Short mmCIF file of C-alpha atoms and ligand atoms in Angstrom, two decimals:
data_model
loop_
_atom_site.label_atom_id
_atom_site.label_comp_id
_atom_site.label_asym_id
_atom_site.label_seq_id
_atom_site.Cartn_x
_atom_site.Cartn_y
_atom_site.Cartn_z
CA MET A 9 -15.24 -67.84 -93.93
CA THR A 10 -12.47 -66.66 -96.30
CA THR A 11 -13.15 -67.58 -99.91
CA LYS A 12 -10.51 -67.61 -102.63
CA ALA A 13 -11.28 -65.15 -105.41
CA TYR A 14 -9.75 -62.96 -108.12
CA ALA A 15 -10.05 -59.20 -107.80
CA ALA A 16 -9.07 -56.00 -109.53
CA HIS A 17 -7.45 -53.51 -107.18
CA ALA A 18 -7.41 -50.62 -109.65
CA ALA A 19 -8.64 -49.76 -113.16
CA THR A 20 -5.22 -50.24 -114.70
CA THR A 21 -3.87 -53.35 -112.94
CA PRO A 22 -4.61 -56.98 -113.85
CA LEU A 23 -6.93 -59.14 -111.77
CA ALA A 24 -5.04 -61.07 -109.09
CA PRO A 25 -5.73 -63.58 -106.29
CA PHE A 26 -7.71 -62.14 -103.38
CA GLY A 27 -9.61 -63.46 -100.36
CA VAL A 28 -13.22 -62.44 -99.62
CA ALA A 29 -15.39 -63.10 -96.56
CA ARG A 30 -18.62 -64.96 -97.33
CA ARG A 31 -21.37 -65.06 -94.74
CA ASP A 32 -22.64 -68.33 -93.29
CA PRO A 33 -26.06 -69.04 -94.81
CA LEU A 34 -28.86 -67.02 -93.19
CA PRO A 35 -32.26 -68.78 -92.92
CA THR A 36 -33.22 -68.03 -96.56
CA ASP A 37 -29.70 -68.32 -98.04
CA VAL A 38 -28.17 -70.85 -100.39
CA GLU A 39 -24.41 -71.47 -100.31
CA ILE A 40 -23.01 -72.49 -103.69
CA ASP A 41 -19.66 -74.02 -104.56
CA VAL A 42 -18.93 -72.22 -107.87
CA LEU A 43 -18.16 -74.63 -110.71
CA PHE A 44 -18.13 -72.19 -113.65
CA CYS A 45 -18.41 -68.44 -114.08
CA GLY A 46 -18.83 -66.70 -117.43
CA VAL A 47 -16.75 -63.66 -118.42
CA CYS A 48 -19.14 -60.88 -119.45
CA HIS A 49 -17.94 -57.73 -121.19
CA SER A 50 -19.63 -55.89 -118.30
CA ASP A 51 -16.97 -57.42 -116.02
CA LEU A 52 -14.33 -55.71 -118.15
CA HIS A 53 -16.20 -52.36 -118.25
CA GLN A 54 -16.58 -52.53 -114.46
CA VAL A 55 -13.05 -53.65 -113.62
CA ARG A 56 -11.60 -50.83 -115.76
CA ASN A 57 -14.00 -48.30 -114.21
CA GLU A 58 -15.49 -47.36 -117.58
CA TRP A 59 -18.84 -46.62 -115.90
CA LYS A 60 -17.09 -44.48 -113.26
CA ASN A 61 -18.62 -46.26 -110.26
CA THR A 62 -16.24 -49.10 -109.42
CA VAL A 63 -15.38 -49.80 -105.80
CA TYR A 64 -12.02 -51.56 -105.39
CA PRO A 65 -11.13 -54.26 -104.74
CA CYS A 66 -13.67 -55.54 -107.27
CA VAL A 67 -14.43 -59.27 -107.66
CA PRO A 68 -16.46 -59.53 -110.91
CA GLY A 69 -18.57 -62.41 -112.19
CA HIS A 70 -22.35 -62.66 -112.62
CA GLU A 71 -22.79 -65.82 -114.68
CA VAL A 72 -22.42 -68.34 -111.90
CA VAL A 73 -23.30 -72.03 -111.97
CA GLY A 74 -22.39 -74.27 -109.07
CA ARG A 75 -23.42 -76.93 -106.64
CA VAL A 76 -25.34 -76.19 -103.47
CA THR A 77 -23.30 -77.03 -100.36
CA ARG A 78 -25.49 -75.73 -97.52
CA VAL A 79 -28.90 -74.09 -97.19
CA GLY A 80 -30.50 -71.99 -94.45
CA ALA A 81 -33.25 -73.44 -92.25
CA ASP A 82 -36.11 -71.79 -94.20
CA VAL A 83 -34.92 -72.64 -97.71
CA ARG A 84 -37.51 -74.69 -99.61
CA LYS A 85 -36.39 -74.64 -103.29
CA PHE A 86 -32.86 -76.01 -102.89
CA ARG A 87 -31.00 -78.71 -101.06
CA ALA A 88 -27.32 -79.65 -100.82
CA GLY A 89 -26.14 -81.27 -104.05
CA ASP A 90 -28.49 -79.36 -106.39
CA VAL A 91 -27.11 -77.47 -109.39
CA ALA A 92 -27.93 -73.80 -108.83
CA ALA A 93 -27.11 -70.48 -110.43
CA VAL A 94 -26.75 -66.81 -109.64
CA GLY A 95 -27.01 -64.08 -112.25
CA VAL A 96 -26.60 -60.31 -112.25
CA ILE A 97 -28.72 -59.46 -109.19
CA VAL A 98 -28.82 -60.98 -105.70
CA ASP A 99 -31.51 -58.82 -104.07
CA SER A 100 -33.97 -55.95 -104.59
CA CYS A 101 -36.47 -54.08 -102.41
CA ARG A 102 -39.16 -56.66 -103.32
CA THR A 103 -41.99 -54.15 -102.71
CA CYS A 104 -41.80 -51.40 -105.37
CA PRO A 105 -44.03 -51.51 -108.49
CA SER A 106 -41.21 -53.04 -110.58
CA CYS A 107 -40.39 -55.74 -108.03
CA THR A 108 -44.05 -56.68 -107.53
CA ARG A 109 -44.33 -57.15 -111.33
CA GLY A 110 -41.37 -59.55 -111.28
CA LEU A 111 -39.10 -56.92 -112.86
CA GLU A 112 -36.53 -56.88 -110.06
CA GLN A 113 -33.87 -55.70 -112.51
CA TYR A 114 -35.73 -52.39 -112.69
CA CYS A 115 -36.20 -52.12 -108.90
CA GLN A 116 -36.91 -48.46 -108.16
CA CYS A 117 -34.68 -48.66 -105.09
CA THR A 118 -31.86 -50.13 -107.26
CA PRO A 119 -31.31 -53.88 -107.16
CA THR A 120 -28.36 -55.33 -105.29
CA TYR A 121 -26.00 -56.39 -108.06
CA THR A 122 -23.98 -59.55 -107.61
CA TYR A 123 -20.82 -57.46 -107.46
CA ASN A 124 -19.89 -53.81 -106.91
CA SER A 125 -23.12 -53.07 -105.01
CA PRO A 126 -23.75 -52.11 -101.38
CA ASP A 127 -24.25 -55.43 -99.55
CA LYS A 128 -27.35 -55.11 -97.37
CA VAL A 129 -26.22 -57.94 -95.10
CA SER A 130 -22.51 -57.24 -94.57
CA GLY A 131 -22.69 -53.47 -94.94
CA GLY A 132 -19.74 -53.74 -97.34
CA ILE A 133 -19.67 -54.33 -101.09
CA THR A 134 -20.89 -57.43 -102.93
CA TYR A 135 -18.29 -59.73 -104.50
CA GLY A 136 -19.05 -61.75 -107.63
CA GLY A 137 -18.54 -65.18 -109.04
CA TYR A 138 -14.81 -65.20 -109.81
CA SER A 139 -14.58 -67.03 -106.48
CA GLU A 140 -14.78 -70.46 -104.88
CA ARG A 141 -18.20 -69.98 -103.38
CA ILE A 142 -21.07 -67.55 -103.22
CA VAL A 143 -23.98 -67.12 -100.81
CA ALA A 144 -27.30 -65.72 -102.06
CA ASP A 145 -30.92 -65.54 -100.98
CA GLU A 146 -32.96 -68.38 -102.47
CA ALA A 147 -35.38 -65.83 -103.98
CA PHE A 148 -32.53 -64.72 -106.29
CA THR A 149 -31.05 -68.17 -106.88
CA LEU A 150 -31.99 -70.11 -110.02
CA LYS A 151 -32.47 -73.79 -110.70
CA VAL A 152 -30.44 -75.32 -113.52
CA SER A 153 -31.53 -78.57 -115.15
CA GLU A 154 -29.06 -81.44 -114.88
CA LYS A 155 -29.66 -81.80 -118.66
CA LEU A 156 -27.60 -78.66 -119.32
CA ASN A 157 -23.80 -78.70 -119.42
CA PRO A 158 -22.95 -76.44 -116.46
CA ALA A 159 -20.05 -74.65 -118.20
CA ALA A 160 -22.14 -73.90 -121.29
CA ALA A 161 -25.15 -72.93 -119.15
CA ALA A 162 -23.26 -70.32 -117.09
CA PRO A 163 -23.50 -67.55 -119.75
CA LEU A 164 -27.28 -67.97 -119.82
CA LEU A 165 -27.37 -66.11 -116.50
CA CYS A 166 -26.44 -62.81 -118.15
CA ALA A 167 -25.86 -63.11 -121.91
CA GLY A 168 -28.84 -65.47 -122.13
CA ILE A 169 -31.44 -63.53 -120.18
CA THR A 170 -30.30 -60.15 -121.53
CA THR A 171 -31.15 -61.24 -125.06
CA TYR A 172 -34.13 -63.51 -124.22
CA SER A 173 -35.99 -60.78 -122.32
CA PRO A 174 -36.18 -58.08 -125.03
CA LEU A 175 -36.92 -60.64 -127.74
CA ARG A 176 -39.88 -61.82 -125.63
CA HIS A 177 -40.95 -58.31 -124.61
CA TRP A 178 -41.11 -57.14 -128.24
CA LYS A 179 -42.82 -60.44 -129.15
CA VAL A 180 -40.31 -61.54 -131.75
CA GLY A 181 -41.64 -64.52 -133.70
CA PRO A 182 -42.58 -66.03 -137.05
CA GLY A 183 -43.06 -63.61 -139.95
CA GLN A 184 -40.70 -61.02 -138.45
CA LYS A 185 -37.31 -59.89 -139.67
CA VAL A 186 -34.96 -59.48 -136.73
CA GLY A 187 -31.41 -58.13 -136.66
CA VAL A 188 -28.73 -58.89 -134.11
CA VAL A 189 -25.71 -56.57 -134.04
CA GLY A 190 -22.34 -57.90 -132.79
CA LEU A 191 -21.44 -61.59 -132.52
CA GLY A 192 -20.01 -61.78 -129.02
CA GLY A 193 -21.40 -63.28 -125.82
CA LEU A 194 -24.76 -61.52 -125.98
CA GLY A 195 -25.03 -61.49 -129.76
CA HIS A 196 -24.57 -65.22 -130.22
CA MET A 197 -27.32 -65.91 -127.67
CA GLY A 198 -29.51 -63.30 -129.40
CA VAL A 199 -29.08 -65.14 -132.70
CA LYS A 200 -29.93 -68.50 -131.07
CA PHE A 201 -33.05 -67.19 -129.32
CA ALA A 202 -34.36 -65.14 -132.26
CA ARG A 203 -34.02 -68.26 -134.43
CA ALA A 204 -35.67 -70.47 -131.79
CA PHE A 205 -38.60 -68.01 -131.62
CA GLY A 206 -39.16 -68.43 -135.36
CA ALA A 207 -38.00 -65.06 -136.75
CA HIS A 208 -35.97 -64.45 -139.91
CA VAL A 209 -32.60 -63.62 -138.36
CA VAL A 210 -29.93 -61.36 -139.82
CA LEU A 211 -26.61 -60.96 -138.04
CA PHE A 212 -24.60 -57.75 -138.43
CA THR A 213 -20.92 -58.20 -137.69
CA THR A 214 -17.75 -56.17 -138.12
CA SER A 215 -15.76 -59.43 -138.41
CA PRO A 216 -15.85 -61.14 -141.84
CA SER A 217 -14.27 -64.19 -140.14
CA LYS A 218 -17.53 -64.75 -138.21
CA ILE A 219 -19.82 -65.20 -141.26
CA GLU A 220 -19.81 -68.99 -141.18
CA ASP A 221 -20.22 -69.14 -137.41
CA GLY A 222 -23.10 -66.69 -137.60
CA LYS A 223 -24.95 -69.05 -139.93
CA ARG A 224 -24.07 -72.12 -137.87
CA LEU A 225 -25.43 -70.40 -134.77
CA GLY A 226 -28.76 -69.73 -136.48
CA ALA A 227 -28.61 -66.57 -138.62
CA HIS A 228 -30.37 -66.88 -141.98
CA GLU A 229 -28.20 -64.06 -143.35
CA VAL A 230 -24.98 -62.39 -142.21
CA VAL A 231 -24.07 -58.84 -143.18
CA VAL A 232 -20.60 -57.38 -142.70
CA SER A 233 -21.61 -53.99 -141.36
CA LYS A 234 -18.60 -52.17 -142.83
CA ASP A 235 -20.04 -52.86 -146.31
CA ALA A 236 -22.30 -49.83 -146.94
CA GLY A 237 -23.82 -51.42 -150.03
CA GLU A 238 -24.90 -54.54 -148.12
CA MET A 239 -26.29 -52.40 -145.30
CA LYS A 240 -28.34 -50.35 -147.77
CA LYS A 241 -30.00 -53.49 -149.14
CA HIS A 242 -31.60 -54.01 -145.72
CA ALA A 243 -32.74 -50.40 -145.14
CA ASN A 244 -36.24 -49.92 -143.67
CA SER A 245 -36.88 -53.66 -143.45
CA PHE A 246 -36.53 -54.80 -139.82
CA ASP A 247 -39.26 -55.25 -137.23
CA PHE A 248 -36.70 -55.38 -134.46
CA VAL A 249 -32.93 -54.96 -134.12
CA LEU A 250 -31.04 -55.96 -130.97
CA ASP A 251 -27.79 -54.03 -130.58
CA CYS A 252 -25.28 -56.04 -128.51
CA VAL A 253 -22.19 -53.93 -129.20
CA SER A 254 -19.79 -53.10 -126.35
CA ALA A 255 -17.97 -50.18 -128.00
CA GLU A 256 -18.60 -46.93 -129.86
CA HIS A 257 -20.48 -47.38 -133.13
CA ASP A 258 -22.90 -45.41 -135.33
CA LEU A 259 -26.45 -46.02 -134.11
CA ASN A 260 -27.86 -44.08 -137.06
CA ALA A 261 -26.60 -46.77 -139.42
CA TYR A 262 -28.62 -49.40 -137.49
CA LEU A 263 -31.71 -47.17 -137.08
CA ALA A 264 -31.77 -46.90 -140.88
CA LEU A 265 -32.44 -50.65 -140.99
CA VAL A 266 -35.65 -50.39 -138.94
CA LYS A 267 -39.02 -50.24 -140.73
CA LEU A 268 -42.13 -48.22 -139.87
CA ASP A 269 -42.99 -48.65 -136.17
CA GLY A 270 -40.06 -51.00 -135.65
CA THR A 271 -37.61 -50.85 -132.75
CA LEU A 272 -33.86 -50.70 -132.26
CA CYS A 273 -33.18 -51.98 -128.76
CA LEU A 274 -29.83 -51.39 -127.08
CA VAL A 275 -28.46 -53.96 -124.67
CA GLY A 276 -24.78 -53.08 -125.15
CA LEU A 277 -23.39 -50.57 -122.65
CA PRO A 278 -20.49 -48.69 -124.26
CA GLU A 279 -18.44 -46.38 -122.08
CA HIS A 280 -19.45 -43.17 -123.89
CA PRO A 281 -22.84 -41.81 -125.10
CA LEU A 282 -23.82 -42.56 -128.71
CA PRO A 283 -25.14 -39.65 -130.87
CA VAL A 284 -28.55 -40.11 -132.50
CA ALA A 285 -29.88 -37.85 -135.27
CA ALA A 286 -33.57 -36.97 -134.84
CA PHE A 287 -34.01 -37.72 -138.55
CA SER A 288 -32.96 -41.31 -137.87
CA LEU A 289 -36.00 -41.73 -135.63
CA LEU A 290 -38.80 -39.71 -137.17
CA GLY A 291 -38.57 -40.88 -140.80
CA PRO A 292 -40.62 -44.05 -140.57
CA ARG A 293 -41.63 -43.52 -136.88
CA ARG A 294 -38.91 -45.69 -135.36
CA SER A 295 -38.40 -46.40 -131.67
CA LEU A 296 -35.07 -46.50 -129.88
CA ALA A 297 -35.24 -48.58 -126.70
CA GLY A 298 -33.09 -50.30 -124.11
CA SER A 299 -33.36 -53.41 -121.99
CA GLY A 300 -31.54 -54.69 -118.90
CA ILE A 301 -31.07 -58.40 -118.06
CA GLY A 302 -34.42 -59.88 -116.91
CA GLY A 303 -36.41 -60.54 -113.75
CA ILE A 304 -35.93 -63.65 -111.65
CA ALA A 305 -39.07 -65.44 -112.86
CA GLU A 306 -38.18 -64.71 -116.49
CA THR A 307 -34.60 -65.90 -115.92
CA GLN A 308 -35.97 -69.19 -114.60
CA GLU A 309 -38.35 -69.39 -117.59
CA MET A 310 -35.36 -68.83 -119.93
CA LEU A 311 -33.29 -71.54 -118.19
CA ASP A 312 -36.21 -73.99 -118.45
CA PHE A 313 -36.73 -73.06 -122.12
CA CYS A 314 -33.03 -73.72 -122.77
CA ALA A 315 -33.21 -77.11 -121.02
CA GLU A 316 -36.24 -78.06 -123.11
CA LYS A 317 -34.75 -76.90 -126.42
CA GLY A 318 -31.13 -77.85 -125.71
CA ILE A 319 -29.90 -74.26 -126.02
CA VAL A 320 -26.61 -73.30 -124.37
CA SER A 321 -23.77 -70.92 -125.02
CA ASP A 322 -20.75 -71.75 -127.21
CA VAL A 323 -17.94 -71.47 -124.70
CA GLU A 324 -14.18 -71.43 -124.40
CA VAL A 325 -13.37 -72.75 -120.93
CA ILE A 326 -10.32 -71.12 -119.33
CA PRO A 327 -8.49 -71.38 -116.01
CA ILE A 328 -8.83 -68.25 -113.90
CA GLN A 329 -5.14 -67.53 -114.38
CA LYS A 330 -5.99 -66.66 -118.03
CA VAL A 331 -8.71 -64.12 -117.24
CA ASN A 332 -6.58 -61.05 -117.99
CA GLU A 333 -5.67 -62.51 -121.37
CA ALA A 334 -9.37 -63.22 -121.99
CA TYR A 335 -10.17 -59.54 -121.35
CA GLU A 336 -7.61 -58.49 -123.97
CA ARG A 337 -9.17 -60.90 -126.44
CA LEU A 338 -12.67 -59.50 -125.71
CA LEU A 339 -11.38 -56.07 -126.67
CA LYS A 340 -10.32 -57.49 -130.03
CA SER A 341 -13.75 -59.15 -130.57
CA ASP A 342 -11.83 -62.42 -130.39
CA VAL A 343 -14.23 -64.59 -128.42
CA LYS A 344 -16.03 -67.75 -129.56
CA TYR A 345 -18.43 -66.89 -128.07
CA ARG A 346 -18.09 -66.71 -124.31
CA PHE A 347 -15.13 -67.29 -122.03
CA VAL A 348 -16.10 -69.35 -119.01
CA ILE A 349 -13.80 -69.79 -116.02
CA ASP A 350 -13.42 -73.32 -114.66
CA MET A 351 -13.32 -72.51 -110.96
CA ALA A 352 -11.45 -75.71 -110.15
CA SER A 353 -8.41 -73.73 -111.34
CA LEU A 354 -8.81 -71.39 -108.38
CA LYS A 355 -8.56 -74.20 -105.88
CA SER A 356 -5.36 -75.69 -107.29
P1 LIG B 7 -18.49 -59.21 -126.25
O1 LIG B 7 -18.59 -60.67 -126.08
O2 LIG B 7 -17.18 -58.54 -126.12
O3 LIG B 7 -19.16 -58.87 -127.68
C1 LIG B 7 -19.23 -57.58 -128.19
C2 LIG B 7 -19.28 -57.66 -129.72
O4 LIG B 7 -19.53 -56.35 -130.20
C3 LIG B 7 -17.97 -58.05 -130.36
O5 LIG B 7 -17.76 -59.44 -130.42
C4 LIG B 7 -18.12 -57.45 -131.75
O6 LIG B 7 -18.88 -58.31 -132.58
C5 LIG B 7 -18.94 -56.20 -131.49
N1 LIG B 7 -18.07 -55.01 -131.46
C6 LIG B 7 -17.03 -54.77 -130.64
N2 LIG B 7 -16.49 -53.58 -130.88
C7 LIG B 7 -17.23 -53.04 -131.88
C8 LIG B 7 -17.19 -51.79 -132.57
N3 LIG B 7 -16.27 -50.88 -132.27
N4 LIG B 7 -18.11 -51.57 -133.53
C9 LIG B 7 -19.04 -52.49 -133.82
N5 LIG B 7 -19.12 -53.69 -133.20
C10 LIG B 7 -18.22 -53.96 -132.26
O7 LIG B 7 -19.45 -58.46 -125.21
P2 LIG B 7 -20.77 -59.01 -124.45
O8 LIG B 7 -20.36 -59.66 -123.18
O9 LIG B 7 -21.64 -59.70 -125.42
O10 LIG B 7 -21.44 -57.62 -124.00
C11 LIG B 7 -21.87 -56.70 -124.98
C12 LIG B 7 -22.29 -55.41 -124.33
O11 LIG B 7 -23.50 -55.64 -123.59
C13 LIG B 7 -21.29 -54.86 -123.30
O12 LIG B 7 -21.28 -53.45 -123.42
C14 LIG B 7 -21.89 -55.29 -121.97
O13 LIG B 7 -21.51 -54.46 -120.90
C15 LIG B 7 -23.36 -55.15 -122.26
N6 LIG B 7 -24.25 -55.91 -121.40
C16 LIG B 7 -25.48 -55.37 -121.11
C17 LIG B 7 -26.39 -56.07 -120.35
C18 LIG B 7 -27.75 -55.50 -120.11
O14 LIG B 7 -28.40 -55.88 -119.14
N7 LIG B 7 -28.24 -54.64 -120.99
C19 LIG B 7 -26.04 -57.33 -119.86
C20 LIG B 7 -24.80 -57.86 -120.19
C21 LIG B 7 -23.92 -57.15 -120.96
P3 LIG B 7 -18.50 -58.50 -134.15
O15 LIG B 7 -17.10 -59.05 -134.17
O16 LIG B 7 -19.52 -59.47 -134.60
O17 LIG B 7 -18.65 -57.16 -134.79
ZN1 LIG B 8 -23.16 -59.56 -117.87
ZN1 LIG B 9 -37.97 -52.84 -105.91
#
């Protein structure tokens, strides 16, 4: 069945209308009519081939919330009419040590990403959520509470889980001082979760215009990172810093904030490598770490946590025709704090 979508055909051309073939649901598949899809900075990196692995045409989108239209004969978790979601991965080997621990994002055979991945079923390439509908195995499809606004819930599928997972893994909680670097899609969810987990939260931003928003979103303190004096006041004081920055920046300046045995965890994925001085790490025995999205069970846990606590993303809903403009605004750090595409605009 041909499905309307938006695709990039090259690194340097804007996204434009495109038709993709979606399979009819297999026995364990869920077919979802996409209502909203978030715009992640990863979509922009991928579309512009910044990670040097893009297969064109590329239909991005991995923050998908929609309504189930059809299910395969063996599907037990979903039925037509349910609100369902798809995040960054749609399959994995399911048998390796990572998969059996529920860490499908670290599948040793490489997970099947929602877009730009070899599609095990079609033999082609996977196409993401900037489209009318998507078909995914129920094992990789999430349940979304009717309590959550579906547009504001969409970014939870990537920005949400990518910040929730490391904060949980490093056991962020009361009595800890936690930094979040960069107030964009990921950063604003990082601030909300770190606050919800009971930590003392400090936001580091390059944008003085975001100070008030940072506090409203849950930061106890906001530091403009270009102010060396302010940065120095926080040296050696953080248990954990979550770096959500999409572009080149000086990691050594953020490592200097971390206290003895604390961790700087990268979730941002800039195009180019970031230099680290050995002295930045060995002084007070700091750790530099990274974290990728989250497993399926943890993503469901995060969605349920958000439904219970009323946590969603702050979104700017756009028609798909404005997606290229949204990308330009992302590059200027001009997002409050996630663009979400209303997929009804694709049907009109
Ligand atoms: P975003 O909404 O564009 O936010 C990025 C923020 O980084 C900006 O709002 C800005 O915040 C800050 N920033 C931008 N340029 C900067 C610079 N040159 N120096 C310092 N700070 C700068 O992006 P996003 O969607 O949150 O994604 C962030 C990064 O995470 C991207 O690289 C994305 O690919 C990656 N990502 C990783 C995973 C994973 O699994 N690890 C998942 C999703 C996304 P301020 O204005 O506050 O400074
Ligand atoms: Zn993403
Ligand atoms: Zn695996």
